[in-house]
Amino acid sequence: MIRNLNHIGLTVPSLEIGRAFYECFGLQTHASGKDLVFRCEGRDQDQVRLMEGPTKRLAYVSFGTHKGGLQPLRERLEAADVKIADAPFDVSFGGIWFKDPDGDWINVQEAEDAGSTLAPTAEVNSPQRYRRIGTRACDITSSQKKARPRRLGHLIKFSTDVDRAVEFYGKVLGLLVSDKGLDILAFMRSPFGGDHHMIGIAKGPHTGLHHISFEVGDIDEIEMGAQALLAAGYKDGFGLGRHGPGSNYFHYIRDPWNSLVEYFWDIDVIPENADWTPMPNNPEGVHAVLHAVWSESPAPADFIVNFEEPH
Ligand SMILES: [Fe+2]
């Protein structure tokens, strides 16, 4: 079974245009053969691999499983008639490769999430729970605060058949549904516990990446990161706001090829074996899954558009 999200691979027409965007977003660049990989400051784990290609598209998603987890996964794939393939890309990491029902490449490796060397951010004071006593949350006399992405938390990708994708990621790969709105949008989490979602599936005319999302230290970092990208000329996506599913605060910015990259903070965390109830399958529940709790402005019409070309 899948335990964690390792990184994603994208093909893009220009590595340097991609480098400029992701560095402005707050990631750090490393060379990896012909490709560029991007990591979070203080964390020894690839999060995004950019490979040169004719158009921007989601190339693969790499997940981690526990030690000894590959063999049972092979058996589940075989039982589901899913073919295990040779590595379709020239990459140095191992694991197994196969396609999901939308034809997207999936890699699974025995790999744990790396820890972060960054210090935790300041505690939050809220009524009757005053946790930051005698300490400033923001000291603007020292270095300027900026977005410092801590980890890739999740991705959302389009599917022509959300129910089919949910069945595959659930029954074959072992993920659990945290919330689902009709056959339009589903959020799935690790069976070992963790964020409300590590992958989401959104209904679309064909497969493609909707967004990837990085956790930052607090709501200030969300907006300071977003404002820095806007000042650099990148296009706004949607935000600031707070999601219903997952409860995370968010702001999305469009990458140079019109996919979205999200900063998030304060996501719901669901432990292993939790008695978690998805939002109800009634008009109120479905509305809650498909809409933000609040946002600075309504979601733009193109927020749900799949800008990747069909393949
Ligand atoms: Fe997200």
PDB file of N, CA and C in Angstrom, residues 5 113 121 124 150-156 178-179 186-190 193-200 211-219 222 241-252 262-271 276 279 293:
ATOM      1  N   LEU A   5       3.579  10.635  -0.237  1.00  0.00           N
ATOM      2  CA  LEU A   5       3.853  11.231  -1.542  1.00  0.00           C
ATOM      3  C   LEU A   5       5.324  11.643  -1.574  1.00  0.00           C
ATOM      4  N   ASP A 113       9.233   9.703   4.131  1.00  0.00           N
ATOM      5  CA  ASP A 113       9.353  11.151   4.033  1.00  0.00           C
ATOM      6  C   ASP A 113      10.569  11.611   4.825  1.00  0.00           C
ATOM      7  N   THR A 121       7.483  26.900  13.448  1.00  0.00           N
ATOM      8  CA  THR A 121       7.108  28.311  13.519  1.00  0.00           C
ATOM      9  C   THR A 121       6.467  28.612  14.874  1.00  0.00           C
ATOM     10  N   VAL A 124       0.525  29.664  18.109  1.00  0.00           N
ATOM     11  CA  VAL A 124      -0.594  30.572  17.792  1.00  0.00           C
ATOM     12  C   VAL A 124      -1.397  30.821  19.060  1.00  0.00           C
ATOM     13  N   ARG A 150       7.821  23.781   3.280  1.00  0.00           N
ATOM     14  CA  ARG A 150       8.386  22.712   4.126  1.00  0.00           C
ATOM     15  C   ARG A 150       8.309  21.349   3.455  1.00  0.00           C
ATOM     16  N   ARG A 151       7.251  21.120   2.689  1.00  0.00           N
ATOM     17  CA  ARG A 151       7.100  19.800   2.048  1.00  0.00           C
ATOM     18  C   ARG A 151       5.992  19.873   1.013  1.00  0.00           C
ATOM     19  N   LEU A 152       6.109  18.981   0.012  1.00  0.00           N
ATOM     20  CA  LEU A 152       5.012  18.772  -0.929  1.00  0.00           C
ATOM     21  C   LEU A 152       3.948  17.967  -0.193  1.00  0.00           C
ATOM     22  N   GLY A 153       2.749  18.524  -0.078  1.00  0.00           N
ATOM     23  CA  GLY A 153       1.707  17.839   0.677  1.00  0.00           C
ATOM     24  C   GLY A 153       0.791  16.991  -0.183  1.00  0.00           C
ATOM     25  N   HIS A 154       0.397  17.511  -1.337  1.00  0.00           N
ATOM     26  CA  HIS A 154      -0.558  16.763  -2.168  1.00  0.00           C
ATOM     27  C   HIS A 154      -0.558  17.280  -3.593  1.00  0.00           C
ATOM     28  N   LEU A 155      -1.226  16.524  -4.434  1.00  0.00           N
ATOM     29  CA  LEU A 155      -1.533  16.984  -5.779  1.00  0.00           C
ATOM     30  C   LEU A 155      -2.993  16.688  -6.055  1.00  0.00           C
ATOM     31  N   ILE A 156      -3.557  17.456  -6.981  1.00  0.00           N
ATOM     32  CA  ILE A 156      -4.894  17.134  -7.502  1.00  0.00           C
ATOM     33  C   ILE A 156      -4.739  16.984  -9.001  1.00  0.00           C
ATOM     34  N   SER A 178     -11.302  10.682   2.157  1.00  0.00           N
ATOM     35  CA  SER A 178     -11.579  11.592   3.277  1.00  0.00           C
ATOM     36  C   SER A 178     -12.839  12.396   3.029  1.00  0.00           C
ATOM     37  N   ASP A 179     -13.023  12.857   1.794  1.00  0.00           N
ATOM     38  CA  ASP A 179     -14.232  13.576   1.398  1.00  0.00           C
ATOM     39  C   ASP A 179     -14.423  13.385  -0.089  1.00  0.00           C
ATOM     40  N   ALA A 186     -12.809  14.128  -5.428  1.00  0.00           N
ATOM     41  CA  ALA A 186     -12.566  13.220  -4.302  1.00  0.00           C
ATOM     42  C   ALA A 186     -11.192  13.506  -3.710  1.00  0.00           C
ATOM     43  N   PHE A 187     -11.105  13.392  -2.388  1.00  0.00           N
ATOM     44  CA  PHE A 187      -9.861  13.615  -1.657  1.00  0.00           C
ATOM     45  C   PHE A 187      -9.488  12.314  -0.946  1.00  0.00           C
ATOM     46  N   MET A 188      -8.228  11.877  -1.127  1.00  0.00           N
ATOM     47  CA  MET A 188      -7.820  10.588  -0.566  1.00  0.00           C
ATOM     48  C   MET A 188      -6.549  10.747   0.266  1.00  0.00           C
ATOM     49  N   ARG A 189      -6.475   9.955   1.345  1.00  0.00           N
ATOM     50  CA  ARG A 189      -5.360  10.074   2.291  1.00  0.00           C
ATOM     51  C   ARG A 189      -4.646   8.742   2.451  1.00  0.00           C
ATOM     52  N   SER A 190      -3.509   8.817   3.120  1.00  0.00           N
ATOM     53  CA  SER A 190      -2.731   7.612   3.403  1.00  0.00           C
ATOM     54  C   SER A 190      -3.449   6.753   4.436  1.00  0.00           C
ATOM     55  N   GLY A 193      -2.198   7.230   8.060  1.00  0.00           N
ATOM     56  CA  GLY A 193      -2.440   8.494   8.741  1.00  0.00           C
ATOM     57  C   GLY A 193      -1.649   9.623   8.112  1.00  0.00           C
ATOM     58  N   GLY A 194      -2.125  10.841   8.357  1.00  0.00           N
ATOM     59  CA  GLY A 194      -1.447  12.018   7.811  1.00  0.00           C
ATOM     60  C   GLY A 194      -2.453  13.061   7.357  1.00  0.00           C
ATOM     61  N   ASP A 195      -2.045  13.864   6.369  1.00  0.00           N
ATOM     62  CA  ASP A 195      -2.906  14.944   5.879  1.00  0.00           C
ATOM     63  C   ASP A 195      -4.257  14.402   5.404  1.00  0.00           C
ATOM     64  N   HIS A 196      -5.250  15.258   5.457  1.00  0.00           N
ATOM     65  CA  HIS A 196      -6.594  14.944   4.942  1.00  0.00           C
ATOM     66  C   HIS A 196      -6.531  14.394   3.519  1.00  0.00           C
ATOM     67  N   HIS A 197      -5.623  14.906   2.706  1.00  0.00           N
ATOM     68  CA  HIS A 197      -5.454  14.332   1.362  1.00  0.00           C
ATOM     69  C   HIS A 197      -4.014  14.421   0.898  1.00  0.00           C
ATOM     70  N   MET A 198      -3.557  13.323   0.260  1.00  0.00           N
ATOM     71  CA  MET A 198      -2.275  13.361  -0.432  1.00  0.00           C
ATOM     72  C   MET A 198      -2.504  13.404  -1.945  1.00  0.00           C
ATOM     73  N   ILE A 199      -3.695  12.993  -2.362  1.00  0.00           N
ATOM     74  CA  ILE A 199      -4.065  13.127  -3.767  1.00  0.00           C
ATOM     75  C   ILE A 199      -5.563  13.441  -3.842  1.00  0.00           C
ATOM     76  N   GLY A 200      -5.907  14.261  -4.801  1.00  0.00           N
ATOM     77  CA  GLY A 200      -7.307  14.529  -5.095  1.00  0.00           C
ATOM     78  C   GLY A 200      -7.545  14.242  -6.567  1.00  0.00           C
ATOM     79  N   HIS A 211      -3.204  20.894  -9.622  1.00  0.00           N
ATOM     80  CA  HIS A 211      -2.234  21.637  -8.817  1.00  0.00           C
ATOM     81  C   HIS A 211      -1.397  20.713  -7.945  1.00  0.00           C
ATOM     82  N   ILE A 212      -0.266  21.251  -7.541  1.00  0.00           N
ATOM     83  CA  ILE A 212       0.520  20.647  -6.470  1.00  0.00           C
ATOM     84  C   ILE A 212       0.529  21.649  -5.328  1.00  0.00           C
ATOM     85  N   SER A 213       0.746  21.153  -4.104  1.00  0.00           N
ATOM     86  CA  SER A 213       0.556  22.019  -2.945  1.00  0.00           C
ATOM     87  C   SER A 213       1.659  21.814  -1.917  1.00  0.00           C
ATOM     88  N   PHE A 214       2.188  22.916  -1.422  1.00  0.00           N
ATOM     89  CA  PHE A 214       3.296  22.882  -0.465  1.00  0.00           C
ATOM     90  C   PHE A 214       2.885  23.505   0.856  1.00  0.00           C
ATOM     91  N   GLU A 215       3.255  22.828   1.926  1.00  0.00           N
ATOM     92  CA  GLU A 215       2.992  23.374   3.263  1.00  0.00           C
ATOM     93  C   GLU A 215       4.021  24.452   3.590  1.00  0.00           C
ATOM     94  N   VAL A 216       3.542  25.568   4.120  1.00  0.00           N
ATOM     95  CA  VAL A 216       4.434  26.616   4.610  1.00  0.00           C
ATOM     96  C   VAL A 216       4.192  26.837   6.104  1.00  0.00           C
ATOM     97  N   GLY A 217       4.987  27.738   6.707  1.00  0.00           N
ATOM     98  CA  GLY A 217       5.011  27.851   8.158  1.00  0.00           C
ATOM     99  C   GLY A 217       3.775  28.446   8.798  1.00  0.00           C
ATOM    100  N   ASP A 218       3.106  29.347   8.115  1.00  0.00           N
ATOM    101  CA  ASP A 218       1.912  29.970   8.677  1.00  0.00           C
ATOM    102  C   ASP A 218       1.188  30.747   7.584  1.00  0.00           C
ATOM    103  N   ILE A 219       0.107  31.404   7.967  1.00  0.00           N
ATOM    104  CA  ILE A 219      -0.694  32.118   6.971  1.00  0.00           C
ATOM    105  C   ILE A 219       0.088  33.297   6.380  1.00  0.00           C
ATOM    106  N   ILE A 222       2.000  32.040   3.439  1.00  0.00           N
ATOM    107  CA  ILE A 222       1.148  31.823   2.264  1.00  0.00           C
ATOM    108  C   ILE A 222       1.073  33.119   1.453  1.00  0.00           C
ATOM    109  N   GLY A 241      -7.760  32.102   0.888  1.00  0.00           N
ATOM    110  CA  GLY A 241      -9.001  31.532   1.364  1.00  0.00           C
ATOM    111  C   GLY A 241      -8.749  30.356   2.283  1.00  0.00           C
ATOM    112  N   ARG A 242      -9.853  29.748   2.709  1.00  0.00           N
ATOM    113  CA  ARG A 242      -9.760  28.533   3.530  1.00  0.00           C
ATOM    114  C   ARG A 242     -10.678  27.483   2.919  1.00  0.00           C
ATOM    115  N   HIS A 243     -10.104  26.300   2.696  1.00  0.00           N
ATOM    116  CA  HIS A 243     -10.863  25.216   2.087  1.00  0.00           C
ATOM    117  C   HIS A 243     -11.853  24.592   3.068  1.00  0.00           C
ATOM    118  N   GLY A 244     -12.928  23.996   2.510  1.00  0.00           N
ATOM    119  CA  GLY A 244     -13.781  23.111   3.294  1.00  0.00           C
ATOM    120  C   GLY A 244     -13.056  21.784   3.511  1.00  0.00           C
ATOM    121  N   PRO A 245     -12.864  20.982   2.447  1.00  0.00           N
ATOM    122  CA  PRO A 245     -12.191  19.694   2.622  1.00  0.00           C
ATOM    123  C   PRO A 245     -10.717  19.893   2.987  1.00  0.00           C
ATOM    124  N   GLY A 246     -10.340  19.470   4.185  1.00  0.00           N
ATOM    125  CA  GLY A 246      -8.957  19.623   4.635  1.00  0.00           C
ATOM    126  C   GLY A 246      -8.755  20.842   5.512  1.00  0.00           C
ATOM    127  N   SER A 247      -9.651  21.819   5.411  1.00  0.00           N
ATOM    128  CA  SER A 247      -9.625  23.026   6.262  1.00  0.00           C
ATOM    129  C   SER A 247      -8.399  23.908   6.074  1.00  0.00           C
ATOM    130  N   ASN A 248      -7.538  23.608   5.122  1.00  0.00           N
ATOM    131  CA  ASN A 248      -6.302  24.376   5.013  1.00  0.00           C
ATOM    132  C   ASN A 248      -6.535  25.756   4.411  1.00  0.00           C
ATOM    133  N   TYR A 249      -5.772  26.740   4.923  1.00  0.00           N
ATOM    134  CA  TYR A 249      -5.711  28.052   4.282  1.00  0.00           C
ATOM    135  C   TYR A 249      -4.922  27.880   2.987  1.00  0.00           C
ATOM    136  N   PHE A 250      -5.248  28.682   1.967  1.00  0.00           N
ATOM    137  CA  PHE A 250      -4.624  28.463   0.664  1.00  0.00           C
ATOM    138  C   PHE A 250      -4.456  29.750  -0.124  1.00  0.00           C
ATOM    139  N   HIS A 251      -3.515  29.717  -1.022  1.00  0.00           N
ATOM    140  CA  HIS A 251      -3.438  30.679  -2.135  1.00  0.00           C
ATOM    141  C   HIS A 251      -2.729  29.950  -3.281  1.00  0.00           C
ATOM    142  N   TYR A 252      -3.384  29.957  -4.452  1.00  0.00           N
ATOM    143  CA  TYR A 252      -2.832  29.316  -5.651  1.00  0.00           C
ATOM    144  C   TYR A 252      -2.281  30.386  -6.594  1.00  0.00           C
ATOM    145  N   GLU A 262       0.125  25.649  -5.124  1.00  0.00           N
ATOM    146  CA  GLU A 262      -0.594  26.146  -3.943  1.00  0.00           C
ATOM    147  C   GLU A 262       0.342  26.196  -2.735  1.00  0.00           C
ATOM    148  N   TYR A 263       0.229  27.264  -1.962  1.00  0.00           N
ATOM    149  CA  TYR A 263       0.776  27.292  -0.609  1.00  0.00           C
ATOM    150  C   TYR A 263      -0.361  26.895   0.335  1.00  0.00           C
ATOM    151  N   PHE A 264      -0.061  26.048   1.328  1.00  0.00           N
ATOM    152  CA  PHE A 264      -1.101  25.745   2.318  1.00  0.00           C
ATOM    153  C   PHE A 264      -0.538  25.730   3.723  1.00  0.00           C
ATOM    154  N   TRP A 265      -1.438  25.919   4.675  1.00  0.00           N
ATOM    155  CA  TRP A 265      -1.092  25.864   6.102  1.00  0.00           C
ATOM    156  C   TRP A 265      -2.323  25.443   6.890  1.00  0.00           C
ATOM    157  N   ASP A 266      -2.103  24.686   7.953  1.00  0.00           N
ATOM    158  CA  ASP A 266      -3.134  24.260   8.897  1.00  0.00           C
ATOM    159  C   ASP A 266      -4.145  23.313   8.253  1.00  0.00           C
ATOM    160  N   ILE A 267      -3.619  22.226   7.676  1.00  0.00           N
ATOM    161  CA  ILE A 267      -4.498  21.213   7.083  1.00  0.00           C
ATOM    162  C   ILE A 267      -4.979  20.248   8.176  1.00  0.00           C
ATOM    163  N   ASP A 268      -6.159  19.680   7.989  1.00  0.00           N
ATOM    164  CA  ASP A 268      -6.635  18.627   8.899  1.00  0.00           C
ATOM    165  C   ASP A 268      -5.705  17.412   8.792  1.00  0.00           C
ATOM    166  N   VAL A 269      -5.360  16.852   9.930  1.00  0.00           N
ATOM    167  CA  VAL A 269      -4.532  15.637   9.973  1.00  0.00           C
ATOM    168  C   VAL A 269      -5.383  14.520  10.571  1.00  0.00           C
ATOM    169  N   ILE A 270      -5.382  13.378   9.897  1.00  0.00           N
ATOM    170  CA  ILE A 270      -6.242  12.255  10.301  1.00  0.00           C
ATOM    171  C   ILE A 270      -5.340  11.080  10.663  1.00  0.00           C
ATOM    172  N   PRO A 271      -5.389  10.607  11.897  1.00  0.00           N
ATOM    173  CA  PRO A 271      -4.500   9.507  12.279  1.00  0.00           C
ATOM    174  C   PRO A 271      -4.934   8.172  11.674  1.00  0.00           C
ATOM    175  N   TRP A 276     -13.122   8.451  10.896  1.00  0.00           N
ATOM    176  CA  TRP A 276     -13.335   9.686  10.141  1.00  0.00           C
ATOM    177  C   TRP A 276     -14.556   9.525   9.235  1.00  0.00           C
ATOM    178  N   MET A 279     -17.789  14.067   4.478  1.00  0.00           N
ATOM    179  CA  MET A 279     -18.962  14.942   4.473  1.00  0.00           C
ATOM    180  C   MET A 279     -20.127  14.210   3.805  1.00  0.00           C
ATOM    181  N   VAL A 293     -14.556  27.546   2.385  1.00  0.00           N
ATOM    182  CA  VAL A 293     -15.262  28.114   3.537  1.00  0.00           C
ATOM    183  C   VAL A 293     -15.393  29.626   3.323  1.00  0.00           C
TER     184      VAL A 293
END
